[in-house]
Coordinates of C-alpha atoms in Angstrom, one line a residue:
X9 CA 0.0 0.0 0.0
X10 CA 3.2 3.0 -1.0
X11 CA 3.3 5.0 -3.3
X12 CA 6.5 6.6 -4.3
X13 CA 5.9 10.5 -5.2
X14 CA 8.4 13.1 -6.9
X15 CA 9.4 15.5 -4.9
X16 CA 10.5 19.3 -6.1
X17 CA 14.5 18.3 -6.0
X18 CA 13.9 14.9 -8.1
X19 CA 13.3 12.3 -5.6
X20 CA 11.2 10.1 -4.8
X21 CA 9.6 9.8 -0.9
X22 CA 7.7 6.8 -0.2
X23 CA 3.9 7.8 1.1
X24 CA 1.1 5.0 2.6
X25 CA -2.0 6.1 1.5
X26 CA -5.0 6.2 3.9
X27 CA -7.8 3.5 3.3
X28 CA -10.7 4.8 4.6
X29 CA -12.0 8.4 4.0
X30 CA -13.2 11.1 6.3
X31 CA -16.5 10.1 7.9
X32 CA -19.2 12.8 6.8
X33 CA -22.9 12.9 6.3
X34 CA -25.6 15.4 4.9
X35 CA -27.6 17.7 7.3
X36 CA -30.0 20.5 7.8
X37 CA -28.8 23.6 6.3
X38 CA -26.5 26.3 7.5
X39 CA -27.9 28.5 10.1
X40 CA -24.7 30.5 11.1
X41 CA -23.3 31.2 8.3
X42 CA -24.5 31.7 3.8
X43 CA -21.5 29.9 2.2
X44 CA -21.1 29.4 -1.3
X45 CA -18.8 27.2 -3.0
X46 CA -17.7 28.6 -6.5
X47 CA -17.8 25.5 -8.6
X48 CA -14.9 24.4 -11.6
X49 CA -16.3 23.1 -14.9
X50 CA -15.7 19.5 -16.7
X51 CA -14.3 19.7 -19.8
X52 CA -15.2 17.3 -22.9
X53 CA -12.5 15.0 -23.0
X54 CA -13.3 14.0 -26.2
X55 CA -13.6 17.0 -28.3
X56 CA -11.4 17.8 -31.0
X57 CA -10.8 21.5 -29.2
X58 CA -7.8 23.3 -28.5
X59 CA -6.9 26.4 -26.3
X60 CA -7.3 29.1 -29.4
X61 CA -11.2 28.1 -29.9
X62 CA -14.3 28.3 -27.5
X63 CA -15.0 25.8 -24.7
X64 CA -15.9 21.9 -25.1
X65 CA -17.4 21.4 -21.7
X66 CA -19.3 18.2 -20.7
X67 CA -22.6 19.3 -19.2
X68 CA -23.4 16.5 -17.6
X69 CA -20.6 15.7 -15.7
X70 CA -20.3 19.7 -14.7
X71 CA -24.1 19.5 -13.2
X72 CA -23.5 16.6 -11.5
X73 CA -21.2 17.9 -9.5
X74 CA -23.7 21.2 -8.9
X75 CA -25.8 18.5 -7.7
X76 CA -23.3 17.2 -5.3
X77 CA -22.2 20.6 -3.3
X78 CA -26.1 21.5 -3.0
X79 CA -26.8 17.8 -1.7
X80 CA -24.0 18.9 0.8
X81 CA -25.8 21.9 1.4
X82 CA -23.7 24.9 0.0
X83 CA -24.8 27.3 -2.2
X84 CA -23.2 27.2 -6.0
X85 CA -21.0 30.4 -6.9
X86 CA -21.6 29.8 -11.0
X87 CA -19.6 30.9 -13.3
X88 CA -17.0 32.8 -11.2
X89 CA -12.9 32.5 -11.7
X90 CA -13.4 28.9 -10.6
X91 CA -14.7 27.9 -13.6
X92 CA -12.1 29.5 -15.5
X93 CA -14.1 32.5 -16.6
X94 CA -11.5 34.4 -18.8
X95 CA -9.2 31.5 -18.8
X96 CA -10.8 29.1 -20.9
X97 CA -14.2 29.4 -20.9
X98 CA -15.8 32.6 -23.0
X99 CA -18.8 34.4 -22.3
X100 CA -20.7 32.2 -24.4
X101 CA -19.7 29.0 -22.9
X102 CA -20.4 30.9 -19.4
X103 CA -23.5 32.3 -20.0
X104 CA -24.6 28.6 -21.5
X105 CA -23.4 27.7 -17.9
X106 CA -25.4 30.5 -16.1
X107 CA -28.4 28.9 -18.1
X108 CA -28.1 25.3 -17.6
X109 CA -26.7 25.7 -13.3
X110 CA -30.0 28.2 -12.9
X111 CA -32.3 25.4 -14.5
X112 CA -30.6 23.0 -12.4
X113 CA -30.4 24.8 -9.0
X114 CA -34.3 25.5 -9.5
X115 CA -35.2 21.6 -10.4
X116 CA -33.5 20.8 -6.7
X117 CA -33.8 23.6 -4.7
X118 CA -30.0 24.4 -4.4
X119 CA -28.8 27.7 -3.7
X120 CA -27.0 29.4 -6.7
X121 CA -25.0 33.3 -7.2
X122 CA -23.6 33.5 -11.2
X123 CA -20.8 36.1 -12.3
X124 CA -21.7 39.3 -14.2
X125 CA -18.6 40.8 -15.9
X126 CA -17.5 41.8 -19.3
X127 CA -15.8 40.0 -21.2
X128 CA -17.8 39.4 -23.9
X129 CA -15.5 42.6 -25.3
X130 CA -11.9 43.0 -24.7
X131 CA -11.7 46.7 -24.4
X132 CA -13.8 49.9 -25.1
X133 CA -15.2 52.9 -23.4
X134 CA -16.8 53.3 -20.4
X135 CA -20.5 53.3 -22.3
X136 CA -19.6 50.1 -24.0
X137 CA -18.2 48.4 -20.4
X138 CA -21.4 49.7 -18.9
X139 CA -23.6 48.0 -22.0
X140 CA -21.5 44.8 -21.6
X141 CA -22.3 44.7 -17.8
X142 CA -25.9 45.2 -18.6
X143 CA -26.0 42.6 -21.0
X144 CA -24.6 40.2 -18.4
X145 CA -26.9 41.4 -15.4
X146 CA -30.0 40.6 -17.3
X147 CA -28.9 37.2 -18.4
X148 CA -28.3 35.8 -14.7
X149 CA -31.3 38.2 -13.4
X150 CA -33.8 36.6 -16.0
X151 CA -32.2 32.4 -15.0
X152 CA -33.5 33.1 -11.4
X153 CA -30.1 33.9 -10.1
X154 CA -28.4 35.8 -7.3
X155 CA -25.6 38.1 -9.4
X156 CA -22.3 38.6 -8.3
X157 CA -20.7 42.0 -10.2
X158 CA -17.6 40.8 -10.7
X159 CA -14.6 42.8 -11.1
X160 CA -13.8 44.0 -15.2
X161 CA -10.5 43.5 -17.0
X162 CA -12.0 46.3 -19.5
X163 CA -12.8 48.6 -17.1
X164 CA -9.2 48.6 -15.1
X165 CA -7.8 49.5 -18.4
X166 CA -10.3 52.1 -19.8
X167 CA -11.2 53.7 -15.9
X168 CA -9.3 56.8 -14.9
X169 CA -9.9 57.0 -11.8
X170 CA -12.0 56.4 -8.7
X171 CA -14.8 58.6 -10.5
X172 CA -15.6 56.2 -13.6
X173 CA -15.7 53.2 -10.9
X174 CA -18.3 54.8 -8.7
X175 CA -20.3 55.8 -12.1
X176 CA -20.1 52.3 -13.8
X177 CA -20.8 50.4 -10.0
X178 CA -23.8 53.3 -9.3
X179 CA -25.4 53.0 -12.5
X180 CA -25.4 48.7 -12.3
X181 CA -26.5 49.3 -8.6
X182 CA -29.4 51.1 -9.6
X183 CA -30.7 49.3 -12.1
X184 CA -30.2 45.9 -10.7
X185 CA -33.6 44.1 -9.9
X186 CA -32.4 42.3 -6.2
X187 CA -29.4 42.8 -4.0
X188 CA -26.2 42.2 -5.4
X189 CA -22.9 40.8 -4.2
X190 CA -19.8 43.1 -5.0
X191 CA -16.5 40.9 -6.2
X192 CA -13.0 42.7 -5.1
X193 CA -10.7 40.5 -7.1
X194 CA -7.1 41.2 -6.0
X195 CA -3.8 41.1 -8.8
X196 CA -2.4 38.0 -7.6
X197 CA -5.8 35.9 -9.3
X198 CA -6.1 37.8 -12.0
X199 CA -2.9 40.3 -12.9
X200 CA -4.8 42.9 -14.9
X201 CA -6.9 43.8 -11.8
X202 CA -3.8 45.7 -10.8
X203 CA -5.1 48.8 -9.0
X204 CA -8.8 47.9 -9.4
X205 CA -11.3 50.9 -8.1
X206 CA -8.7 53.6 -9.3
X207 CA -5.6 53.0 -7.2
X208 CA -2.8 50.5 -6.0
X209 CA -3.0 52.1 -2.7
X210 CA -5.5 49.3 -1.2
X211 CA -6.0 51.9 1.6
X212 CA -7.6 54.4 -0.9
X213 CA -9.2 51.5 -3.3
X214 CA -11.3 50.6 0.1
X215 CA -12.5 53.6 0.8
X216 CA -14.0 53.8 -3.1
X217 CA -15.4 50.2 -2.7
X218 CA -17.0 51.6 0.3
X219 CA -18.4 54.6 -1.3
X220 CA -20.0 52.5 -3.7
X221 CA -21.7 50.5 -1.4
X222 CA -22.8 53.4 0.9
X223 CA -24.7 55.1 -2.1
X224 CA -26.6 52.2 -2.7
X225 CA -26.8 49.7 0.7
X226 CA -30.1 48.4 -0.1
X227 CA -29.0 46.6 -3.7
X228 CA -25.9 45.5 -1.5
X229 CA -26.3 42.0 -0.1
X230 CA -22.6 41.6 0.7
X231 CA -19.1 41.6 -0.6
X232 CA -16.9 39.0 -1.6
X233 CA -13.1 40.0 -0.8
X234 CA -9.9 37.6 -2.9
X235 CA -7.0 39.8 -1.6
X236 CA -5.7 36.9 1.0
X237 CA -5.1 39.5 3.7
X238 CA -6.9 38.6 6.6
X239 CA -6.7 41.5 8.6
X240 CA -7.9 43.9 5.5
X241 CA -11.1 41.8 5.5
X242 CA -11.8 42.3 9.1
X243 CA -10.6 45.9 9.1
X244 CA -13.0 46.4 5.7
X245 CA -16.5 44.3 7.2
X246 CA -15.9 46.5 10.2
X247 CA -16.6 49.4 8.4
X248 CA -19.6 48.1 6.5
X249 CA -23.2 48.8 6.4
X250 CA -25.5 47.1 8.6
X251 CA -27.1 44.3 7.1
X252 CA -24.4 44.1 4.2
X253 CA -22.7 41.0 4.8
X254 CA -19.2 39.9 3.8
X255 CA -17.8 36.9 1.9
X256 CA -14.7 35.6 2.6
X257 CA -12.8 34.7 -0.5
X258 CA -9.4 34.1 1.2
X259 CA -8.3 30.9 0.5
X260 CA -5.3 31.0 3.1
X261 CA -7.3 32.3 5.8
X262 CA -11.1 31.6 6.0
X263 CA -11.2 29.6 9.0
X264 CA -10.3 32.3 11.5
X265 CA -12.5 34.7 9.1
X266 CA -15.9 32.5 8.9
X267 CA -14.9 32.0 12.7
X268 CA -15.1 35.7 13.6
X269 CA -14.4 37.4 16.6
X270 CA -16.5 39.7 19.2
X271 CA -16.7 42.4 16.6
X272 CA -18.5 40.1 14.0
X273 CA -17.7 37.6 11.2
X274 CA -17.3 36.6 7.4
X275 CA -19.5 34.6 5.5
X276 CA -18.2 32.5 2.3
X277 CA -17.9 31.9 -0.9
X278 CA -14.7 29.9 -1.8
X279 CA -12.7 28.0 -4.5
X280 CA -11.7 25.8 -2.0
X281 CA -14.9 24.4 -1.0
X282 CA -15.3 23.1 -4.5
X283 CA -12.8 19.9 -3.2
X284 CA -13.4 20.5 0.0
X285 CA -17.6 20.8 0.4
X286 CA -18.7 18.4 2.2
X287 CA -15.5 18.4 4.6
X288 CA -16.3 22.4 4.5
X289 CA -20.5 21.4 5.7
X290 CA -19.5 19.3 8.5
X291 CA -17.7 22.2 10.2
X292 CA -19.8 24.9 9.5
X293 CA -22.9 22.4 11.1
X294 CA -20.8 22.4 14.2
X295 CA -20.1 26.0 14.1
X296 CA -24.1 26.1 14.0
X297 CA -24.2 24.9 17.3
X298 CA -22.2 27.4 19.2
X299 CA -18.9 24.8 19.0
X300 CA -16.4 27.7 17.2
X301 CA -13.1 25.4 18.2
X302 CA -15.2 22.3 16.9
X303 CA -15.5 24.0 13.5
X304 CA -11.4 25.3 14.0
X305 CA -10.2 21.8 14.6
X306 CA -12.4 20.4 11.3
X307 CA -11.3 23.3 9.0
X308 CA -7.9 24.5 10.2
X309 CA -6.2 21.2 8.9
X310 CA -7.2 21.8 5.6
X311 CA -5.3 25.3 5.0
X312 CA -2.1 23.6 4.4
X313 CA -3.6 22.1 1.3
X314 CA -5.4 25.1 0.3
X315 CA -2.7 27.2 0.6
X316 CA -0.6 24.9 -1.5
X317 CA -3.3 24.9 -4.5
X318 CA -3.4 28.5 -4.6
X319 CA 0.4 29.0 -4.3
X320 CA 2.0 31.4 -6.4
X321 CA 1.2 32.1 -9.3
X322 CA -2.4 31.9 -7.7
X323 CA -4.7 32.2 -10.5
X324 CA -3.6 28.6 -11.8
X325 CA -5.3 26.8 -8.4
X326 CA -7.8 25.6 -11.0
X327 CA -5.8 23.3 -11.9
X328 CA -5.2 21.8 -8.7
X329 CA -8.9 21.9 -8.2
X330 CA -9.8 19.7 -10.9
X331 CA -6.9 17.3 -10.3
X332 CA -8.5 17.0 -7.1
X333 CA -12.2 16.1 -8.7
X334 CA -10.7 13.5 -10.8
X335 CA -8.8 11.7 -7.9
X336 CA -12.3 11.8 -5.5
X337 CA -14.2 10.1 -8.8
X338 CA -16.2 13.4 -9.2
X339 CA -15.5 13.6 -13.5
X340 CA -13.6 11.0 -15.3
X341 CA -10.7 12.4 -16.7
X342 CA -8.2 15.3 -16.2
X343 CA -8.7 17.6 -18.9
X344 CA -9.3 21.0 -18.6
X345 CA -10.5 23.3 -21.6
X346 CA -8.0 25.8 -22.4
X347 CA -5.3 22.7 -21.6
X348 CA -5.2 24.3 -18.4
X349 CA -4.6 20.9 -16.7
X350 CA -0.6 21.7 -17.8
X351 CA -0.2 24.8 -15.7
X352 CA 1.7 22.9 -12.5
X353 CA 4.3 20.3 -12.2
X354 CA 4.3 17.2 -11.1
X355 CA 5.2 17.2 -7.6
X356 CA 3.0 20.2 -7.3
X357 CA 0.2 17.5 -7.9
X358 CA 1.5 14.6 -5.7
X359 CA 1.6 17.0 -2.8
X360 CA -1.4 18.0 -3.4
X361 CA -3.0 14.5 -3.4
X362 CA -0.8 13.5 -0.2
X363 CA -2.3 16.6 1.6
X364 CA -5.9 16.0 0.3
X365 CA -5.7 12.1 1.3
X366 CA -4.5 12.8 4.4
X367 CA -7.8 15.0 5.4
X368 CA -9.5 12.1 4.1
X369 CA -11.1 13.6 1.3
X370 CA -11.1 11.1 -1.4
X371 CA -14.7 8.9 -1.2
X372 CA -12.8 6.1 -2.6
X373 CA -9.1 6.7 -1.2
X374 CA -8.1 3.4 -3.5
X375 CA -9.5 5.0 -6.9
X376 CA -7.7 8.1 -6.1
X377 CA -4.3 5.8 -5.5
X378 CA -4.7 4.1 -8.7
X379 CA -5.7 7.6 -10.2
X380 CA -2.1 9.0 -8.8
X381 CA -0.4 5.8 -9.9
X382 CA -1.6 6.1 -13.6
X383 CA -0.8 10.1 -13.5
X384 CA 2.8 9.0 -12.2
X385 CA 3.0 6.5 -15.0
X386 CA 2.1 8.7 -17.7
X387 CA 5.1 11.4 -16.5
X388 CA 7.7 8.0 -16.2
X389 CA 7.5 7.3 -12.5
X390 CA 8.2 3.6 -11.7
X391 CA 6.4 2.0 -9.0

């Protein structure tokens, strides 16, 4: 029962694979906490595609694993960065996504949020950004769905300041039919974020974001926050409305952020709950019951292998992600569209599958050995 993984310098260190998983069931739903998982998409493994033409994605397989985080009882963050939005999958294949999760999440009364951005253009002025947003927004609003205004690559090039951000932001506030959730996407996920509500100084980008909100608290349901700086999310939901909640997205540091403190706490919607889900359920179930160090002794193990997927350079965690689905039997191949499944190495991937079997998060810890075993095979490792 070893297996013999690469390590970065070129050796191999034996590992003894667990043989029985974690031990979790499905409950009631949250009552302490709204926590969304965003969900990554299953490529076709069988389409003749490559990475300068739109998305081959198999539907089925990509529902069924909807299907599986709501029967787990989290909510479904849809077409977010998770599911490669802008790196791989175009807004056609993501609105076709937006349509098809809605329909789904309706048919079993799972909870779902979809991304509203722009990139069905790659540039253009602020009225065409604006229009592009629009377009977007009325998509997701007519499936059913909760939006999410995520943060635009067009707009960080054409804005010129804090002004344009609080004109583009106030005239989608307005107009949007329910309450919204605001995405702050820092840099290190997507690069050409770089100084995103008019400035690199984070201390006077805040204060815009918060302007925005302010103007318009009642179409603000919350904010979702990637800049994986705890203490910048707890300074920044400090200084929030009442009633408009926050979102962790701070894949290094969302235990101690869902957990809270006297002063308050952070909701969540995660890429890391799409392998972890139903490891991420169980603890926020106990944290329902008052038990806060219950809920830090199930989640706080499981940083070291969310901190390794979204190592730097952070916005290829995807790929780690769906390595991780494959291995737990969740989609039957590893394929990725855009041939993102080439963006880490090797040993990159055996640590992350001794970290993830270690927490016990493999249904079937032998499938995922024999999954690891043929991966090592195909790069030349010997068993």
């Amino acid at each position: 029962m070893t297996i013999h993984l690469p390590a970065p310098d070129g050796s191999l260190r034996a590992y003894e694979p667990r043989t029985e998983p974690f031990a979790l069931t499905q409950g009631a739903p949250f009552t302490s906490r709204t926590v969304f998982s965003a969900a990554h998409v299953v490529a076709d493994p069988f389409a003749d595609t490559n990475p300068d033409v739109p998305a081959a994605v198999d539907w089925d397989a990509t529902l069924a694993f909807r299907r599986h985080l709501w029967s787990h009882g989290l909510g479904v963050a849809e077409a977010m960065d998770t599911a490669q939005r802008g790196m791989g999958l175009d807004w056609a294949g993501a609105a076709e996504l937006i349509r098809r999760s809605a329909a789904e999440a309706r048919a079993v009364g799972g909870r779902i949020a979809c991304g509203v951005g722009t990139d069905q253009i790659t540039g253009g002025t602020l009225a065409e950004i604006r229009a592009a947003y629009e377009e977007q927004l009325a998509l997701v609003e007519e499936s059913g769905a909760q939006a999410i205004l995520m943060a635009s690559r067009a707009l960080a090039a054409a804005a010129s300041g804090p002004e344009d951000y609080l004109d583009v932001y106030g005239h989608l506030l307005r107009q949007a039919a329910e309450p919204v959730v605001l995405h702050w996407l820092g840099p290190m996920f997507d690069p050409a974020l770089e100084g995103y509500w008019g400035s690199t100084d984070l201390d006077a980008a805040t204060d815009t974001f918060l302007e925005v909100i302010a103007a318009h608290p009642d179409k603000v349901d919350g904010i979702k926050v990637s800049l994986l700086d705890a203490q910048r999310e707890v300074d920044l939901r400090r200084r929030l409305p009442q009633g408009v909640r926050c979102y962790t997205g701070d894949d290094f540091n969302y235990p101690e952020l869902i957990a809270g403190d006297e002063q308050g706490f952070s909701h969540a919607l995660l890429g890391i709950f799409d392998p972890l889900g139903p490891l991420a359920a169980e603890a926020v179930r106990v944290l329902d019951t008052g038990d806060t160090d219950g809920f830090r002794r199930l989640l706080d193990p499981t940083v070291e292998l969310s901190r390794h997927l979204f190592q730097t350079p952070t916005r290829f965690y995807k790929t780690g992600v769906v390595f991780l689905a494959w291995l737990a039997g969740h989609q039957s191949h590893f394929t990725m569209v855009g041939g993102l499944q080439s963006a880490r190495s090797l040993p990159h991937f055996a640590r992350a599958y001794e970290l993830a079997d270690g927490l016990g998060l493999f249904p079937d810890p032998k499938l995922a050995e024999d999954r690891m075993k043929t991966l090592l095979a195909l790069y030349g490792v010997n068993q």
